[in-house]
Amino acid sequence: MRSIPLALSLVLVAALGCGKTRPAPTAAAPVDGTAAALQASLAGPQRSAENRARDGARHPYETLTFFGLRENMTVVELWPGNGWYTEVLAPVLRGKGKLVAATTDPNSPMPNRVRYAKEFRDRLAAQPEVFGEVVVTSIEGTGGDLGAPGSADLVLTFRNTHGWVNDGVDADVYAAAFAVLKPGGVFGVVQHRAKPGTDPKVTAKTGYLSEEFVIRTAEAAGFRLDARSEINANPKDTTDHPEGVWSLPPVLRGGDKDRAKYVAIGESDRMTLRFVKPAS
């Protein structure tokens, strides 16, 4: 495992390396126990070996540090999927902060989303000693309850925005994130990255969106872009795969066809964007 100073230096290098906006302010080293708690959570027994093996592609320590996670925050995670990040966040926030996990709607007309919501709740119920304090709610389209307006310090979403674009609700979800955040609060977005200038209605179906589109959507909701980082970049990803992002690991939807090729590419090229709700 990296030492903490190295991990933080990687955040700074990645943030400055993009060069597409002003130099990114790096999150200061936590003065509380966040860094140690995050390191312990990443090594914790609540994580499967399979999930831990993906740390090299997802960079959870660097990503959460870049977004400014602190152990006493109220954090909202949008569409947590099977809980890959939830199982990292919950131990860090337990007892000192609060984690709200907004899943897909358990009453959705889409059977796969009902299944995701049930599996996530079952996952948390199976380990109350880890997840017993997590508040589970849902958001789908304009429905759902993320919490009282101005109650959250940090809202996070990992590789979900293309789904909201496909549903035609991306503006609504970003507006809900803006509403629940305190002034000065942070909205952290990780998303599969399409080529600049591409049509989001087309690329969203493949799992990708252009960085400028995501920034424009967040700014329309009222956010200000604070910094962007190349922590989760992958220049080997050409983004033009027959099964979209799902051609790549970990899904490898094409099966054995060109499997070695896609394994060699690795997981997708991703933007990592930090937005702030203006204080006034």
PDB file of C-alpha atoms in Angstrom, residues 88-233:
ATOM      1  CA  VAL A  88     -15.022   1.883   1.640  1.00  0.00           C
ATOM      2  CA  LEU A  89     -17.004   4.919   2.793  1.00  0.00           C
ATOM      3  CA  ALA A  90     -19.152   3.314   5.505  1.00  0.00           C
ATOM      4  CA  PRO A  91     -16.315   2.369   7.907  1.00  0.00           C
ATOM      5  CA  VAL A  92     -14.669   5.777   7.501  1.00  0.00           C
ATOM      6  CA  LEU A  93     -17.863   7.676   8.363  1.00  0.00           C
ATOM      7  CA  ARG A  94     -19.223   5.269  10.983  1.00  0.00           C
ATOM      8  CA  GLY A  95     -19.642   6.903  14.381  1.00  0.00           C
ATOM      9  CA  LYS A  96     -18.429  10.353  13.300  1.00  0.00           C
ATOM     10  CA  GLY A  97     -20.184  11.238  10.045  1.00  0.00           C
ATOM     11  CA  LYS A  98     -23.152  10.032   8.032  1.00  0.00           C
ATOM     12  CA  LEU A  99     -23.484   8.113   4.777  1.00  0.00           C
ATOM     13  CA  VAL A 100     -26.644   8.314   2.683  1.00  0.00           C
ATOM     14  CA  ALA A 101     -26.779   5.773  -0.157  1.00  0.00           C
ATOM     15  CA  ALA A 102     -29.320   6.688  -2.838  1.00  0.00           C
ATOM     16  CA  THR A 103     -29.965   3.519  -4.823  1.00  0.00           C
ATOM     17  CA  THR A 104     -32.118   2.896  -7.833  1.00  0.00           C
ATOM     18  CA  ASP A 105     -35.844   2.856  -7.124  1.00  0.00           C
ATOM     19  CA  PRO A 106     -36.964  -0.473  -5.587  1.00  0.00           C
ATOM     20  CA  ASN A 107     -40.358   0.170  -7.214  1.00  0.00           C
ATOM     21  CA  SER A 108     -38.925   0.985 -10.625  1.00  0.00           C
ATOM     22  CA  PRO A 109     -40.703  -0.406 -13.690  1.00  0.00           C
ATOM     23  CA  MET A 110     -37.289  -1.647 -14.835  1.00  0.00           C
ATOM     24  CA  PRO A 111     -36.629  -5.120 -13.344  1.00  0.00           C
ATOM     25  CA  ASN A 112     -32.854  -4.716 -13.369  1.00  0.00           C
ATOM     26  CA  ARG A 113     -33.102  -1.595 -11.213  1.00  0.00           C
ATOM     27  CA  VAL A 114     -35.399  -3.335  -8.764  1.00  0.00           C
ATOM     28  CA  ARG A 115     -32.800  -6.107  -8.558  1.00  0.00           C
ATOM     29  CA  TYR A 116     -29.942  -3.638  -7.997  1.00  0.00           C
ATOM     30  CA  ALA A 117     -31.856  -1.963  -5.171  1.00  0.00           C
ATOM     31  CA  LYS A 118     -32.672  -5.276  -3.485  1.00  0.00           C
ATOM     32  CA  GLU A 119     -29.169  -6.683  -3.806  1.00  0.00           C
ATOM     33  CA  PHE A 120     -27.676  -3.518  -2.365  1.00  0.00           C
ATOM     34  CA  ARG A 121     -30.011  -3.555   0.624  1.00  0.00           C
ATOM     35  CA  ASP A 122     -29.349  -7.243   1.184  1.00  0.00           C
ATOM     36  CA  ARG A 123     -25.609  -6.592   1.064  1.00  0.00           C
ATOM     37  CA  LEU A 124     -25.862  -3.959   3.787  1.00  0.00           C
ATOM     38  CA  ALA A 125     -28.240  -6.012   5.943  1.00  0.00           C
ATOM     39  CA  ALA A 126     -25.797  -8.930   5.924  1.00  0.00           C
ATOM     40  CA  GLN A 127     -23.126  -6.879   7.739  1.00  0.00           C
ATOM     41  CA  PRO A 128     -24.817  -4.543  10.232  1.00  0.00           C
ATOM     42  CA  GLU A 129     -21.551  -4.120  12.107  1.00  0.00           C
ATOM     43  CA  VAL A 130     -20.183  -2.361   9.003  1.00  0.00           C
ATOM     44  CA  PHE A 131     -23.247  -0.860   7.337  1.00  0.00           C
ATOM     45  CA  GLY A 132     -25.737  -0.489  10.186  1.00  0.00           C
ATOM     46  CA  GLU A 133     -25.503   3.319  10.181  1.00  0.00           C
ATOM     47  CA  VAL A 134     -25.911   3.764   6.415  1.00  0.00           C
ATOM     48  CA  VAL A 135     -29.139   5.557   5.496  1.00  0.00           C
ATOM     49  CA  VAL A 136     -30.590   3.974   2.362  1.00  0.00           C
ATOM     50  CA  THR A 137     -32.872   5.969   0.119  1.00  0.00           C
ATOM     51  CA  SER A 138     -33.428   6.056  -3.633  1.00  0.00           C
ATOM     52  CA  ILE A 139     -33.356   8.424  -6.542  1.00  0.00           C
ATOM     53  CA  GLU A 140     -34.583   7.836 -10.059  1.00  0.00           C
ATOM     54  CA  GLY A 141     -35.503  10.709 -12.305  1.00  0.00           C
ATOM     55  CA  THR A 142     -37.080  13.502 -10.301  1.00  0.00           C
ATOM     56  CA  GLY A 143     -38.185  11.109  -7.549  1.00  0.00           C
ATOM     57  CA  GLY A 144     -36.299  10.281  -4.382  1.00  0.00           C
ATOM     58  CA  ASP A 145     -35.114  11.965  -1.227  1.00  0.00           C
ATOM     59  CA  LEU A 146     -31.419  12.688  -0.712  1.00  0.00           C
ATOM     60  CA  GLY A 147     -31.960  14.544   2.552  1.00  0.00           C
ATOM     61  CA  ALA A 148     -32.901  17.980   3.767  1.00  0.00           C
ATOM     62  CA  PRO A 149     -31.801  20.875   1.550  1.00  0.00           C
ATOM     63  CA  GLY A 150     -28.346  22.064   2.504  1.00  0.00           C
ATOM     64  CA  SER A 151     -27.620  19.055   4.722  1.00  0.00           C
ATOM     65  CA  ALA A 152     -24.733  17.313   2.916  1.00  0.00           C
ATOM     66  CA  ASP A 153     -21.042  18.151   2.783  1.00  0.00           C
ATOM     67  CA  LEU A 154     -20.167  15.869  -0.122  1.00  0.00           C
ATOM     68  CA  VAL A 155     -22.157  14.190  -2.910  1.00  0.00           C
ATOM     69  CA  LEU A 156     -20.453  11.479  -4.945  1.00  0.00           C
ATOM     70  CA  THR A 157     -21.304   9.621  -8.120  1.00  0.00           C
ATOM     71  CA  PHE A 158     -19.138   7.035  -9.834  1.00  0.00           C
ATOM     72  CA  ARG A 159     -19.749   6.126 -13.497  1.00  0.00           C
ATOM     73  CA  ASN A 160     -23.507   6.806 -13.454  1.00  0.00           C
ATOM     74  CA  THR A 161     -24.159   9.978 -15.436  1.00  0.00           C
ATOM     75  CA  HIS A 162     -24.521   8.187 -18.771  1.00  0.00           C
ATOM     76  CA  GLY A 163     -27.459   6.234 -17.301  1.00  0.00           C
ATOM     77  CA  TRP A 164     -29.195   9.445 -16.317  1.00  0.00           C
ATOM     78  CA  VAL A 165     -28.595  10.874 -19.800  1.00  0.00           C
ATOM     79  CA  ASN A 166     -30.177   7.768 -21.302  1.00  0.00           C
ATOM     80  CA  ASP A 167     -33.188   8.302 -19.010  1.00  0.00           C
ATOM     81  CA  GLY A 168     -33.330  12.002 -19.833  1.00  0.00           C
ATOM     82  CA  VAL A 169     -32.968  12.950 -16.147  1.00  0.00           C
ATOM     83  CA  ASP A 170     -29.313  14.001 -15.839  1.00  0.00           C
ATOM     84  CA  ALA A 171     -30.268  17.643 -15.235  1.00  0.00           C
ATOM     85  CA  ASP A 172     -32.777  16.591 -12.547  1.00  0.00           C
ATOM     86  CA  VAL A 173     -30.270  14.410 -10.687  1.00  0.00           C
ATOM     87  CA  TYR A 174     -27.568  17.077 -10.772  1.00  0.00           C
ATOM     88  CA  ALA A 175     -30.115  19.616  -9.514  1.00  0.00           C
ATOM     89  CA  ALA A 176     -30.991  17.267  -6.633  1.00  0.00           C
ATOM     90  CA  ALA A 177     -27.293  16.980  -5.774  1.00  0.00           C
ATOM     91  CA  PHE A 178     -27.003  20.763  -5.773  1.00  0.00           C
ATOM     92  CA  ALA A 179     -30.052  21.149  -3.517  1.00  0.00           C
ATOM     93  CA  VAL A 180     -28.887  18.706  -0.828  1.00  0.00           C
ATOM     94  CA  LEU A 181     -25.405  20.223  -0.536  1.00  0.00           C
ATOM     95  CA  LYS A 182     -24.469  22.929   1.909  1.00  0.00           C
ATOM     96  CA  PRO A 183     -23.064  26.136   0.398  1.00  0.00           C
ATOM     97  CA  GLY A 184     -19.404  25.349  -0.219  1.00  0.00           C
ATOM     98  CA  GLY A 185     -20.169  21.631  -0.418  1.00  0.00           C
ATOM     99  CA  VAL A 186     -18.498  19.405  -3.007  1.00  0.00           C
ATOM    100  CA  PHE A 187     -19.995  17.336  -5.818  1.00  0.00           C
ATOM    101  CA  GLY A 188     -17.506  14.660  -6.946  1.00  0.00           C
ATOM    102  CA  VAL A 189     -18.050  13.025 -10.339  1.00  0.00           C
ATOM    103  CA  VAL A 190     -16.219  10.103 -11.923  1.00  0.00           C
ATOM    104  CA  GLN A 191     -17.474   9.196 -15.396  1.00  0.00           C
ATOM    105  CA  HIS A 192     -16.339   7.184 -18.426  1.00  0.00           C
ATOM    106  CA  ARG A 193     -14.922   9.796 -20.817  1.00  0.00           C
ATOM    107  CA  ALA A 194     -15.879  10.128 -24.479  1.00  0.00           C
ATOM    108  CA  LYS A 195     -13.932  12.069 -27.077  1.00  0.00           C
ATOM    109  CA  PRO A 196     -14.399  15.857 -27.046  1.00  0.00           C
ATOM    110  CA  GLY A 197     -17.239  17.164 -29.173  1.00  0.00           C
ATOM    111  CA  THR A 198     -19.183  13.898 -29.316  1.00  0.00           C
ATOM    112  CA  ASP A 199     -22.974  13.732 -29.056  1.00  0.00           C
ATOM    113  CA  PRO A 200     -23.969  12.734 -25.511  1.00  0.00           C
ATOM    114  CA  LYS A 201     -27.203  11.128 -26.677  1.00  0.00           C
ATOM    115  CA  VAL A 202     -25.126   8.789 -28.819  1.00  0.00           C
ATOM    116  CA  THR A 203     -22.175   8.139 -26.548  1.00  0.00           C
ATOM    117  CA  ALA A 204     -24.280   7.675 -23.408  1.00  0.00           C
ATOM    118  CA  LYS A 205     -25.615   4.466 -24.904  1.00  0.00           C
ATOM    119  CA  THR A 206     -22.030   3.160 -24.901  1.00  0.00           C
ATOM    120  CA  GLY A 207     -21.397   4.345 -21.334  1.00  0.00           C
ATOM    121  CA  TYR A 208     -19.265   7.355 -22.280  1.00  0.00           C
ATOM    122  CA  LEU A 209     -19.790  11.130 -22.087  1.00  0.00           C
ATOM    123  CA  SER A 210     -17.524  13.994 -23.039  1.00  0.00           C
ATOM    124  CA  GLU A 211     -15.949  15.962 -20.238  1.00  0.00           C
ATOM    125  CA  GLU A 212     -17.269  19.264 -21.545  1.00  0.00           C
ATOM    126  CA  PHE A 213     -20.822  17.894 -21.522  1.00  0.00           C
ATOM    127  CA  VAL A 214     -20.596  16.799 -17.882  1.00  0.00           C
ATOM    128  CA  ILE A 215     -19.122  20.156 -16.872  1.00  0.00           C
ATOM    129  CA  ARG A 216     -21.848  21.993 -18.762  1.00  0.00           C
ATOM    130  CA  THR A 217     -24.555  19.903 -17.070  1.00  0.00           C
ATOM    131  CA  ALA A 218     -23.116  20.578 -13.609  1.00  0.00           C
ATOM    132  CA  GLU A 219     -22.722  24.293 -14.266  1.00  0.00           C
ATOM    133  CA  ALA A 220     -26.322  24.476 -15.474  1.00  0.00           C
ATOM    134  CA  ALA A 221     -27.367  23.043 -12.094  1.00  0.00           C
ATOM    135  CA  GLY A 222     -25.485  25.861 -10.347  1.00  0.00           C
ATOM    136  CA  PHE A 223     -22.130  24.222  -9.627  1.00  0.00           C
ATOM    137  CA  ARG A 224     -18.718  25.751 -10.212  1.00  0.00           C
ATOM    138  CA  LEU A 225     -15.895  23.542 -11.500  1.00  0.00           C
ATOM    139  CA  ASP A 226     -13.248  23.622  -8.784  1.00  0.00           C
ATOM    140  CA  ALA A 227     -10.705  21.141 -10.147  1.00  0.00           C
ATOM    141  CA  ARG A 228     -10.247  18.170 -12.408  1.00  0.00           C
ATOM    142  CA  SER A 229      -7.797  15.324 -12.135  1.00  0.00           C
ATOM    143  CA  GLU A 230      -6.329  12.604 -14.323  1.00  0.00           C
ATOM    144  CA  ILE A 231      -6.210  10.132 -11.410  1.00  0.00           C
ATOM    145  CA  ASN A 232      -8.516   7.739 -13.282  1.00  0.00           C
ATOM    146  CA  ALA A 233      -7.343   8.403 -16.835  1.00  0.00           C
TER     147      ALA A 233
END
